[in-house]
């Protein structure tokens, strides 16, 4: 594979910035996508000594942003590494979750990667050894209380990854999924941070996630999950789900303490 020509969504986020910095020395070009112009410009400035950097500032829920991205890909002579990293989360009792938030979660985390992939496939198909890497989560494998909609989006993303990987086998494009466990970024609000502490959940730094991602990148494995215990639990969940059912049932009371307090009125 010649040097990577990268499209990275969610480049302004905790994991996105770490990925961009780790990838830059191995990249010919990078297109960084996010919604914060200043953060994008700052990051682009930091990386411009390593590779050609372009930014697309816009909301992934807007068709205009997709068109701007496609135009930028054409300007930079194509893409051979598409990383769907942008994501949103919301932790709460499912019955209290705002339907608009549920829709946004599914749109950003699931529908957008599908539609962007479809739009960029012609460009990816022109490259030899092109890759699409979806950023999953431990919650793409384990359904967890308070994250029903988020888990639905990430399980869906994993299903998409597997199906498209099989559909494109022999077409020269590899479709893979890389799943961090809990990581210190703004996606987790104070309630989630406190819950992770209460449950003694292991939490990684974005730099550690980027390091593991760089190890995954040159391999050909379909998927990678971070964390030995999380890996083991994911396999157990698939083979013998009653065991995680029991373990999580023991945590539910603690988890519920961190749900949003319902308006008493
Ligand atoms: N942190 C964790 O515990 C954890 C664990 C497992 C998996 N993940 C996954 O890792 C990925 C990165 O998350 P993170 O932890 O780095 O979170 P983060 O710091 O909150 O970053 C999220 C990124 O997604 C972008 N984004 C969200 N909605 C968008 C929209 N509508 N249009 C354009 N960009 C949008 C954000 O852009 P703005 O800056 O403009 O908002 C930001 O760049 C996500 O897919 C997440 O599900 C995270």
XYZ file of N, CA and C and ligand atoms in Angstrom:
843
model
N 0.863 -1.202 0.000
C 0.000 0.000 0.000
C 0.890 1.239 0.000
N 0.626 2.114 -0.965
C 1.323 3.395 -0.927
C 0.823 4.153 0.301
N 1.337 5.320 0.541
C 0.939 6.053 1.755
C -0.569 6.270 1.790
N -1.082 6.362 2.988
C -2.538 6.486 3.147
C -3.044 7.843 2.675
N -4.154 7.795 1.972
C -4.906 9.025 1.669
C -6.215 8.906 2.450
N -6.284 9.633 3.553
C -7.256 9.364 4.618
C -8.443 10.333 4.577
N -9.618 9.794 4.820
C -10.760 10.628 5.224
C -11.101 10.209 6.648
N -11.096 11.186 7.557
C -11.369 10.894 8.972
C -12.519 11.769 9.455
N -13.617 11.135 9.834
C -14.724 11.919 10.408
C -14.518 12.009 11.926
N -15.142 12.989 12.526
C -14.991 13.153 13.977
C -13.582 13.546 14.359
N -12.892 14.266 13.458
C -11.466 14.581 13.671
C -11.255 15.557 14.823
N -12.297 16.293 15.214
C -12.147 17.261 16.304
C -12.327 16.633 17.679
N -12.776 15.379 17.718
C -13.055 14.739 18.998
C -11.814 14.170 19.656
N -12.001 13.594 20.842
C -10.876 13.054 21.605
C -10.142 11.965 20.846
N -10.861 10.954 20.418
C -10.211 9.850 19.695
C -9.796 10.310 18.297
N -10.628 11.129 17.659
C -10.323 11.602 16.300
C -8.998 12.354 16.238
N -8.780 13.255 17.183
C -7.517 14.023 17.172
C -6.326 13.102 17.373
N -6.481 12.148 18.277
C -5.364 11.214 18.531
C -5.100 10.357 17.291
N -6.163 9.923 16.628
C -5.985 9.130 15.399
C -5.293 9.966 14.322
N -5.737 11.201 14.174
C -5.152 12.072 13.136
C -3.649 12.239 13.366
N -3.266 12.459 14.625
C -1.838 12.677 14.938
C -1.025 11.408 14.694
N -1.614 10.249 15.042
C -0.885 8.988 14.839
C -0.773 8.642 13.356
N -1.797 8.996 12.596
C -1.816 8.628 11.176
C -0.958 9.544 10.303
N -0.842 10.804 10.707
C -0.226 11.807 9.829
C 1.143 11.406 9.265
N 2.062 10.840 10.094
C 3.372 10.497 9.529
C 3.307 9.390 8.469
N 2.192 8.658 8.442
C 2.052 7.551 7.490
C 1.148 7.928 6.320
N 0.725 9.173 6.297
C -0.270 9.584 5.309
C 0.346 10.459 4.220
N -0.216 10.305 3.027
C 0.113 11.243 1.950
C -0.797 12.464 2.083
N -2.074 12.183 2.348
C -3.021 13.290 2.537
C -4.069 12.892 3.565
N -4.649 13.898 4.200
C -5.728 13.648 5.165
C -6.811 14.692 4.980
N -8.043 14.218 4.961
C -9.181 15.137 4.993
C -9.829 14.967 6.361
N -9.819 16.057 7.123
C -10.340 16.027 8.492
C -11.736 16.617 8.489
N -12.703 15.869 9.009
C -14.078 16.372 9.034
C -14.571 16.549 10.460
N -15.187 17.689 10.712
C -15.775 17.967 12.021
C -16.647 19.200 11.909
N -17.193 19.637 13.038
C -18.092 20.800 12.989
C -17.453 22.056 13.550
N -16.247 21.936 14.129
C -15.638 23.101 14.780
C -14.466 23.614 13.955
N -14.710 24.753 13.306
C -13.708 25.284 12.365
C -12.360 25.534 13.046
N -12.407 26.155 14.230
C -11.134 26.509 14.892
C -10.327 25.267 15.251
N -11.012 24.272 15.809
C -10.313 23.037 16.201
C -9.741 22.330 14.972
N -10.501 22.352 13.883
C -10.019 21.708 12.648
C -8.789 22.432 12.113
N -8.851 23.756 12.106
C -7.729 24.536 11.574
C -6.469 24.343 12.423
N -6.658 24.301 13.747
C -5.517 24.106 14.646
C -4.876 22.737 14.378
N -5.715 21.724 14.287
C -5.202 20.368 14.049
C -4.511 20.284 12.692
N -5.145 20.877 11.685
C -4.556 20.852 10.338
C -3.177 21.525 10.359
N -3.065 22.624 11.111
C -1.779 23.321 11.222
C -0.712 22.422 11.833
N -1.104 21.668 12.854
C -0.147 20.780 13.536
C 0.319 19.644 12.626
N -0.568 19.195 11.737
C -0.251 18.009 10.924
C 0.366 18.348 9.577
N 0.295 19.618 9.206
C 0.651 19.967 7.824
C 2.132 19.737 7.513
N 2.970 19.610 8.546
C 4.377 19.293 8.291
C 4.572 17.836 7.890
N 3.589 16.984 8.169
C 3.728 15.549 7.901
C 3.067 15.118 6.600
N 1.958 15.754 6.256
C 1.235 15.332 5.045
C 0.360 16.492 4.564
N -0.219 16.288 3.387
C -1.144 17.307 2.872
C -2.454 17.209 3.661
N -2.927 18.326 4.190
C -4.132 18.282 5.036
C -5.200 19.217 4.482
N -6.427 18.681 4.423
C -7.568 19.521 4.042
C -8.643 19.343 5.099
N -9.480 20.354 5.254
C -10.554 20.219 6.243
C -11.916 20.397 5.582
N -12.882 19.690 6.136
C -14.283 19.910 5.761
C -15.008 20.189 7.062
N -15.542 21.403 7.170
C -16.228 21.797 8.393
C -17.732 21.755 8.134
N -18.409 20.810 8.761
C -19.849 20.735 8.534
C -20.480 19.602 9.308
N -21.794 19.633 9.328
C -22.573 18.626 10.041
C -22.767 17.415 9.129
N -22.466 16.254 9.673
C -22.603 15.030 8.873
C -24.064 14.723 8.537
N -24.972 15.384 9.236
C -26.393 15.151 8.946
C -26.860 15.995 7.760
N -25.948 16.806 7.238
C -26.323 17.643 6.094
C -25.725 17.074 4.804
N -26.567 17.010 3.803
C -26.151 16.501 2.488
C -25.034 17.371 1.904
N -25.101 18.663 2.234
C -24.090 19.604 1.731
C -22.684 19.190 2.198
N -22.589 18.753 3.462
C -21.283 18.324 4.004
C -20.763 17.117 3.210
N -21.668 16.182 2.884
C -21.256 14.997 2.117
C -20.733 15.429 0.738
N -21.421 16.417 0.146
C -20.988 16.883 -1.183
C -19.636 17.587 -1.103
N -19.448 18.379 -0.032
C -18.148 19.065 0.145
C -17.028 18.041 0.305
N -17.334 16.988 1.052
C -16.327 15.949 1.277
C -15.972 15.255 -0.046
N -16.996 14.919 -0.814
C -16.736 14.255 -2.095
C -15.875 15.143 -2.999
N -16.171 16.432 -3.000
C -15.399 17.363 -3.844
C -13.944 17.414 -3.376
N -13.750 17.412 -2.055
C -12.396 17.464 -1.494
C -11.624 16.183 -1.835
N -12.311 15.049 -1.797
C -11.672 13.774 -2.149
C -11.201 13.837 -3.602
N -12.028 14.367 -4.461
C -11.648 14.491 -5.877
C -10.441 15.424 -6.008
N -10.475 16.571 -5.309
C -9.346 17.533 -5.357
C -8.031 16.882 -4.967
N -8.094 16.020 -3.929
C -6.866 15.425 -3.392
C -6.499 14.115 -4.085
N -7.190 13.774 -5.150
C -6.807 12.613 -5.957
C -7.238 11.289 -5.389
N -8.290 11.282 -4.557
C -8.877 10.013 -4.103
C -8.625 9.726 -2.640
N -9.207 8.585 -2.215
C -9.092 8.159 -0.811
C -8.830 6.652 -0.806
N -7.912 6.212 0.045
C -7.720 4.760 0.189
C -7.908 4.292 1.636
N -8.256 5.234 2.532
C -8.543 4.854 3.926
C -9.654 5.765 4.449
N -10.834 5.181 4.567
C -12.001 5.937 5.051
C -12.298 5.484 6.478
N -12.220 6.416 7.425
C -12.444 6.065 8.833
C -13.694 6.770 9.342
N -14.702 5.972 9.634
C -15.941 6.521 10.198
C -15.782 6.544 11.715
N -15.392 7.709 12.231
C -15.116 7.836 13.665
C -16.121 8.747 14.378
N -16.769 9.645 13.667
C -17.711 10.576 14.324
C -18.780 9.773 15.055
N -19.136 10.247 16.227
C -20.167 9.524 16.973
C -20.741 10.386 18.076
N -21.943 10.027 18.484
C -22.580 10.673 19.630
C -23.137 9.590 20.548
N -23.326 9.977 21.798
C -23.866 9.016 22.758
C -24.852 9.737 23.672
N -25.686 8.989 24.310
C -26.571 9.563 25.329
C -26.893 8.439 26.302
N -26.583 8.692 27.560
C -26.779 7.666 28.587
C -28.024 8.008 29.393
N -28.979 7.123 29.390
C -30.196 7.361 30.186
C -31.092 6.125 30.114
N -32.127 6.125 30.969
C -33.155 5.087 30.868
C -33.820 5.224 29.497
N -33.937 4.133 28.784
C -34.467 4.213 27.417
C -35.857 4.839 27.399
N -36.672 4.503 28.389
C -38.058 5.003 28.386
C -38.123 6.525 28.528
N -37.048 7.135 29.037
C -37.052 8.596 29.205
C -36.286 9.321 28.106
N -35.676 8.584 27.223
C -34.825 9.238 26.225
C -35.678 9.980 25.184
N -35.231 11.177 24.872
C -35.929 12.000 23.891
C -35.879 11.301 22.517
N -37.029 11.110 21.852
C -37.020 10.466 20.533
C -36.098 11.178 19.537
N -35.963 12.496 19.675
C -35.076 13.226 18.748
C -33.614 12.808 18.959
N -33.262 12.525 20.220
C -31.889 12.085 20.529
C -31.665 10.672 19.964
N -32.673 9.833 20.098
C -32.549 8.459 19.570
C -32.325 8.519 18.062
N -33.059 9.385 17.402
C -32.925 9.504 15.937
C -31.534 10.028 15.574
N -31.079 11.038 16.338
C -29.760 11.620 16.050
C -28.652 10.571 16.222
N -28.785 9.765 17.273
C -27.791 8.714 17.534
C -27.699 7.746 16.352
N -28.868 7.337 15.882
C -28.865 6.372 14.775
C -28.395 7.029 13.480
N -28.745 8.296 13.296
C -28.345 8.999 12.074
C -26.826 9.205 12.017
N -26.254 9.670 13.132
C -24.802 9.972 13.115
C -23.979 8.685 13.153
N -24.362 7.771 14.053
C -23.506 6.601 14.294
C -23.690 5.497 13.257
N -24.873 5.446 12.641
C -25.152 4.316 11.741
C -25.468 4.753 10.308
N -26.477 5.601 10.167
C -26.900 5.939 8.798
C -25.814 6.699 8.034
N -25.164 7.644 8.726
C -24.128 8.446 8.050
C -22.976 7.584 7.507
N -22.415 6.661 8.306
C -21.361 5.810 7.730
C -21.839 5.012 6.506
N -23.101 4.571 6.524
C -23.617 3.828 5.365
C -23.647 4.729 4.126
N -24.224 5.925 4.298
C -24.412 6.803 3.134
C -23.086 7.354 2.612
N -22.178 7.692 3.552
C -20.869 8.207 3.109
C -20.062 7.121 2.410
N -20.167 5.915 2.939
C -19.469 4.789 2.294
C -19.971 4.630 0.869
N -21.291 4.664 0.720
C -21.866 4.482 -0.621
C -21.374 5.587 -1.571
N -21.345 6.812 -1.049
C -20.934 7.939 -1.894
C -19.455 7.835 -2.297
N -18.630 7.294 -1.395
C -17.183 7.266 -1.672
C -16.705 5.937 -2.273
N -17.610 4.978 -2.422
C -17.190 3.673 -2.957
C -16.558 3.758 -4.358
N -17.118 4.553 -5.270
C -16.470 4.617 -6.588
C -15.014 5.040 -6.482
N -14.735 6.014 -5.602
C -13.366 6.480 -5.433
C -12.501 5.391 -4.783
N -13.043 4.731 -3.750
C -12.290 3.672 -3.059
C -11.986 2.511 -4.008
N -12.922 2.225 -4.899
C -12.748 1.075 -5.809
C -11.621 1.284 -6.811
N -11.270 2.534 -7.031
C -10.176 2.809 -7.971
C -8.809 2.556 -7.342
N -8.761 2.369 -6.029
C -7.482 2.207 -5.313
C -7.214 0.723 -5.093
N -5.948 0.348 -5.075
C -5.682 -1.043 -4.699
C -5.446 -1.086 -3.184
N -6.087 -2.035 -2.534
C -5.912 -2.205 -1.086
C -6.600 -1.145 -0.244
N -7.689 -0.577 -0.759
C -8.387 0.450 0.026
C -9.075 -0.171 1.244
N -9.207 0.646 2.292
C -9.842 0.173 3.518
C -10.927 1.138 3.973
N -11.986 0.545 4.507
C -12.981 1.321 5.256
C -12.898 0.783 6.678
N -12.644 1.669 7.638
C -12.598 1.217 9.037
C -13.659 1.968 9.831
N -14.562 1.205 10.406
C -15.602 1.782 11.250
C -15.151 1.719 12.702
N -15.354 2.820 13.414
C -15.022 2.823 14.837
C -16.261 2.337 15.593
N -16.108 1.138 16.150
C -17.211 0.511 16.882
C -17.130 0.886 18.346
N -17.269 -0.126 19.188
C -17.259 0.079 20.638
C -17.418 -1.295 21.278
N -17.028 -1.400 22.533
C -17.386 -2.610 23.286
C -18.899 -2.809 23.203
N -19.624 -1.662 23.124
C -21.088 -1.728 23.065
C -21.605 -2.075 21.666
N -20.720 -2.453 20.760
C -21.147 -3.066 19.496
C -21.285 -4.573 19.676
N -20.892 -5.050 20.870
C -20.885 -6.495 21.153
C -21.706 -6.835 22.391
N -21.811 -5.878 23.298
C -22.462 -6.140 24.588
C -23.556 -5.096 24.812
N -24.784 -5.540 24.904
C -25.873 -4.610 25.222
C -25.761 -4.199 26.680
N -25.806 -2.886 26.932
C -25.555 -2.415 28.299
C -26.654 -1.441 28.721
N -27.150 -1.562 29.960
C -28.223 -0.678 30.429
C -27.834 0.791 30.316
N -28.800 1.611 29.908
C -28.562 3.049 29.780
C -28.033 3.434 28.407
N -27.673 2.422 27.609
C -27.096 2.684 26.289
C -27.862 1.934 25.193
N -29.174 1.762 25.375
C -29.926 0.933 24.420
C -29.829 1.486 22.992
N -30.044 2.791 22.838
C -30.003 3.367 21.483
C -28.568 3.359 20.940
N -27.607 3.703 21.803
C -26.193 3.703 21.375
C -25.777 2.285 20.953
N -26.140 1.291 21.777
C -25.807 -0.091 21.430
C -26.463 -0.484 20.102
N -27.718 -0.064 19.904
C -28.400 -0.382 18.638
C -27.601 0.185 17.462
N -27.106 1.413 17.619
C -26.356 2.033 16.520
C -25.039 1.297 16.275
N -24.360 0.900 17.341
C -23.042 0.264 17.166
C -23.175 -1.213 16.745
N -24.192 -1.915 17.273
C -24.440 -3.282 16.776
C -24.759 -3.208 15.271
N -25.550 -2.209 14.893
C -25.910 -2.040 13.479
C -24.682 -1.771 12.629
N -23.800 -0.930 13.148
C -22.576 -0.602 12.408
C -21.713 -1.857 12.213
N -21.696 -2.689 13.228
C -20.917 -3.933 13.117
C -21.549 -4.863 12.074
N -22.864 -4.938 12.060
C -23.550 -5.773 11.064
C -23.282 -5.270 9.661
N -23.329 -3.967 9.492
C -23.033 -3.346 8.187
C -21.611 -3.693 7.762
N -20.683 -3.572 8.705
C -19.273 -3.835 8.409
C -19.092 -5.267 7.910
N -19.697 -6.204 8.632
C -19.520 -7.612 8.260
C -20.145 -7.914 6.894
N -21.365 -7.413 6.684
C -22.062 -7.703 5.428
C -21.326 -7.087 4.240
N -20.897 -5.829 4.395
C -20.233 -5.160 3.269
C -18.865 -5.785 3.002
N -18.195 -6.185 4.075
C -16.898 -6.855 3.901
C -17.068 -8.093 3.022
N -18.129 -8.857 3.308
C -18.374 -10.073 2.525
C -18.809 -9.735 1.102
N -19.635 -8.706 0.990
C -20.118 -8.309 -0.342
C -18.976 -7.844 -1.237
N -17.994 -7.184 -0.626
C -16.894 -6.609 -1.416
C -15.675 -7.528 -1.492
N -15.789 -8.745 -0.971
C -14.608 -9.619 -1.012
C -14.252 -9.863 -2.480
N -13.006 -9.693 -2.780
C -12.560 -9.845 -4.161
C -12.585 -8.531 -4.929
N -13.189 -7.503 -4.339
C -13.277 -6.203 -5.033
C -12.115 -5.283 -4.657
N -11.229 -5.764 -3.794
C -10.038 -4.970 -3.445
C -10.261 -3.956 -2.343
N -11.435 -3.981 -1.713
C -11.683 -3.059 -0.595
C -11.950 -3.879 0.661
N -11.258 -3.553 1.730
C -11.448 -4.276 2.977
C -12.274 -3.404 3.920
N -13.273 -4.015 4.531
C -14.153 -3.274 5.447
C -13.987 -3.879 6.835
N -13.595 -3.061 7.822
C -13.212 -3.583 9.132
C -13.795 -2.731 10.251
N -13.727 -3.273 11.453
C -14.253 -2.524 12.601
C -13.252 -2.589 13.754
N -12.998 -1.413 14.327
C -12.063 -1.297 15.449
C -12.845 -0.737 16.633
N -12.807 -1.446 17.743
C -13.692 -1.090 18.862
C -12.925 -0.729 20.132
N -12.895 0.552 20.458
C -12.336 0.959 21.758
C -13.274 0.545 22.893
N -12.734 0.479 24.096
C -13.589 0.377 25.278
C -13.745 1.807 25.818
N -14.223 1.963 27.045
C -14.432 3.313 27.575
C -13.137 4.119 27.462
N -13.270 5.354 27.008
C -12.112 6.219 26.752
C -12.431 7.615 27.277
N -11.367 8.291 27.776
C -11.561 9.646 28.350
C -11.773 10.672 27.250
N -13.014 10.881 26.874
C -13.325 11.940 25.901
C -14.648 12.596 26.289
N -14.969 13.653 25.566
C -16.186 14.420 25.887
C -17.476 13.675 25.565
N -17.371 12.551 24.872
C -18.605 11.815 24.558
C -19.251 11.295 25.849
N -18.432 11.116 26.871
C -18.935 10.624 28.158
C -19.145 11.804 29.109
N -20.395 12.080 29.462
C -20.635 13.207 30.373
C -20.268 12.801 31.805
N -20.433 13.746 32.720
C -19.989 13.518 34.109
C -20.683 12.312 34.746
N -21.943 12.066 34.370
C -22.665 10.928 34.952
C -22.014 9.612 34.533
N -21.596 9.551 33.260
C -20.962 8.316 32.757
C -19.588 8.132 33.398
N -18.865 9.249 33.538
C -17.544 9.173 34.185
C -17.715 8.647 35.617
N -18.701 9.191 36.333
C -18.929 8.759 37.728
C -19.394 7.299 37.769
N -20.228 6.915 36.825
C -20.689 5.518 36.797
C -19.506 4.565 36.531
N -18.653 4.948 35.579
C -17.487 4.096 35.289
C -16.616 3.932 36.532
N -16.504 5.024 37.292
C -15.715 4.920 38.540
C -16.401 3.974 39.516
N -17.707 4.122 39.646
C -18.458 3.284 40.600
C -18.389 1.804 40.207
N -18.403 1.549 38.906
C -18.378 0.150 38.429
C -16.952 -0.374 38.254
N -15.980 0.500 38.502
C -14.559 0.152 38.312
C -14.276 -0.272 36.857
N -14.902 0.439 35.939
C -14.695 0.175 34.508
C -13.335 0.726 34.085
N -12.570 -0.066 33.355
C -11.277 0.423 32.855
C -11.519 1.494 31.803
N -10.728 2.566 31.867
C -10.890 3.678 30.914
C -9.531 3.989 30.275
N -9.526 4.045 28.955
C -8.280 4.325 28.225
C -8.140 5.804 27.905
N -6.908 6.194 27.558
C -6.692 7.538 27.015
C -6.867 7.460 25.490
N -7.201 8.596 24.867
C -7.275 8.592 23.403
C -5.945 8.176 22.755
N -4.824 8.552 23.377
C -3.520 8.177 22.798
C -3.354 6.656 22.778
N -3.825 5.979 23.835
C -3.728 4.509 23.868
C -4.618 3.895 22.785
N -5.769 4.505 22.553
C -6.665 4.008 21.485
C -5.977 4.165 20.127
N -5.354 5.335 19.918
C -4.686 5.574 18.632
C -3.528 4.594 18.426
N -2.826 4.301 19.493
C -1.705 3.353 19.388
C -2.222 1.957 18.982
N -3.299 1.518 19.618
C -3.868 0.204 19.281
C -4.415 0.220 17.851
N -4.974 1.344 17.450
C -5.499 1.459 16.085
C -4.368 1.296 15.065
N -3.223 1.911 15.346
C -2.106 1.844 14.405
C -1.570 0.419 14.290
N -1.729 -0.364 15.367
C -1.317 -1.775 15.289
C -2.314 -2.581 14.452
N -3.571 -2.209 14.540
C -4.638 -2.896 13.794
C -4.559 -2.577 12.296
N -4.186 -1.342 11.990
C -4.259 -0.832 10.614
C -3.586 -1.717 9.557
N -2.346 -2.180 9.750
C -1.717 -2.956 8.673
C -2.153 -4.423 8.625
N -2.922 -4.860 9.627
C -3.330 -6.278 9.658
C -4.522 -6.507 8.719
N -4.929 -7.752 8.607
C -6.061 -8.039 7.723
C -7.274 -8.551 8.503
N -7.148 -8.574 9.846
C -8.258 -9.094 10.647
C -9.495 -8.213 10.499
N -10.654 -8.862 10.548
C -11.926 -8.154 10.373
C -12.168 -7.154 11.497
N -11.792 -7.564 12.730
C -12.167 -6.712 13.856
C -11.096 -6.749 14.943
N -11.097 -5.701 15.748
C -10.263 -5.693 16.959
C -11.042 -4.981 18.054
N -10.942 -5.546 19.253
C -11.588 -4.920 20.423
C -10.505 -4.627 21.433
N -10.612 -3.498 22.074
C -9.614 -3.162 23.088
C -10.019 -3.738 24.443
N -9.028 -4.203 25.195
C -9.269 -4.659 26.567
C -9.455 -6.161 26.640
N -8.629 -6.802 27.475
C -8.710 -8.263 27.604
C -10.067 -8.680 28.181
N -10.473 -8.035 29.282
C -11.735 -8.416 29.943
C -12.931 -8.148 29.025
N -12.882 -6.999 28.304
C -13.978 -6.636 27.403
C -14.077 -7.647 26.255
N -12.915 -8.085 25.787
C -12.853 -9.085 24.718
C -13.471 -10.396 25.163
N -13.072 -10.804 26.335
C -13.555 -12.066 26.898
C -15.079 -11.997 27.095
N -15.533 -10.879 27.620
C -16.955 -10.684 27.900
C -17.766 -10.680 26.591
N -17.179 -10.100 25.547
C -17.878 -10.048 24.249
C -18.052 -11.449 23.679
N -17.014 -12.281 23.837
C -17.102 -13.656 23.324
C -18.124 -14.441 24.148
N -18.039 -14.264 25.462
C -18.981 -14.935 26.365
C -20.419 -14.525 26.053
N -20.588 -13.245 25.778
C -21.923 -12.696 25.480
C -22.530 -13.348 24.251
N -21.652 -13.707 23.302
C -22.140 -14.327 22.074
C -22.458 -15.814 22.303
N -21.592 -16.462 23.073
C -21.732 -17.922 23.237
C -22.712 -18.280 24.350
N -22.597 -17.568 25.468
C -23.404 -17.906 26.654
C -23.979 -16.622 27.267
N -24.927 -15.974 26.581
C -25.381 -14.655 27.033
C -25.991 -14.640 28.431
N -26.402 -15.785 28.928
C -26.996 -15.794 30.279
C -25.956 -15.385 31.334
N -24.684 -15.621 31.054
C -23.654 -15.268 32.050
C -23.516 -13.739 32.148
N -23.317 -13.019 31.026
C -23.340 -11.551 31.138
C -24.683 -11.015 31.635
N -25.794 -11.662 31.277
C -27.102 -11.230 31.808
C -27.037 -11.171 33.333
N -26.495 -12.225 33.918
C -26.432 -12.312 35.378
C -25.485 -11.281 35.958
N -24.318 -11.133 35.314
C -23.322 -10.183 35.836
C -23.864 -8.753 35.764
N -24.500 -8.415 34.644
C -24.998 -7.034 34.475
C -26.216 -6.797 35.377
N -26.995 -7.831 35.588
C -28.146 -7.679 36.506
C -27.662 -7.243 37.890
N -26.485 -7.716 38.254
C -25.914 -7.342 39.549
C -25.445 -5.887 39.590
N -25.301 -5.262 38.406
C -24.816 -3.869 38.350
C -25.945 -2.861 38.107
N -27.125 -3.380 37.742
C -28.180 -2.485 37.262
C -28.594 -1.429 38.286
N -28.632 -1.834 39.546
C -29.049 -0.884 40.582
C -28.073 0.306 40.626
N -26.796 0.004 40.560
C -25.781 1.071 40.547
C -25.927 1.921 39.285
N -26.097 1.271 38.151
C -26.188 2.002 36.868
C -27.367 2.983 36.910
N -28.506 2.518 37.425
C -29.721 3.368 37.450
C -29.521 4.639 38.276
N -28.628 4.560 39.257
C -28.397 5.758 40.090
C -27.866 6.929 39.266
N -27.294 6.629 38.105
C -26.691 7.687 37.288
C -27.594 8.133 36.140
N -28.782 7.538 36.013
C -29.729 8.022 35.010
C -30.133 9.447 35.373
N -30.608 10.213 34.380
C -31.103 11.571 34.678
C -32.265 11.468 35.646
N -32.318 12.424 36.559
C -33.446 12.435 37.503
C -34.682 12.894 36.743
N -35.772 12.156 36.909
C -37.007 12.536 36.210
C -37.591 13.788 36.846
N -38.092 14.675 35.986
C -38.725 15.905 36.470
C -39.892 15.539 37.389
N -39.867 16.065 38.616
C -40.906 15.703 39.592
C -42.257 16.324 39.246
N -42.262 17.385 38.418
C -43.526 18.092 38.129
C -44.483 17.238 37.295
N -15.008 7.679 24.340
C -15.471 6.463 24.523
O -15.701 6.017 25.670
C -15.705 5.575 23.336
C -15.724 4.184 23.530
C -15.955 3.354 22.452
C -16.166 3.912 21.190
N -16.157 5.271 21.024
C -16.408 5.783 19.688
O -15.291 6.557 19.263
C -15.706 7.515 18.294
C -15.123 8.873 18.653
O -15.711 9.321 19.865
P -14.940 10.209 20.951
O -14.886 9.403 22.175
O -13.698 10.757 20.376
O -16.037 11.347 21.190
P -15.944 12.935 21.075
O -14.717 13.440 21.691
O -17.251 13.440 21.590
O -15.865 13.172 19.496
C -16.967 12.922 18.643
C -16.654 13.460 17.282
O -17.786 13.216 16.422
C -18.135 14.438 15.789
N -19.551 14.545 15.491
C -20.594 14.223 16.291
N -21.749 14.510 15.678
C -21.428 15.036 14.471
C -22.182 15.540 13.389
N -23.526 15.558 13.404
N -21.519 16.010 12.300
C -20.172 16.015 12.274
N -19.402 15.544 13.268
C -20.020 15.065 14.351
C -17.724 15.513 16.801
O -17.620 16.745 16.145
P -17.763 18.126 16.968
O -16.481 18.300 17.709
O -17.964 19.114 15.940
O -18.914 17.948 17.905
C -16.410 14.962 17.279
O -15.389 15.266 16.350
C -17.241 7.482 18.297
O -17.697 6.735 17.195
C -17.577 6.762 19.598
O -18.819 6.103 19.534
C -15.906 6.112 22.067
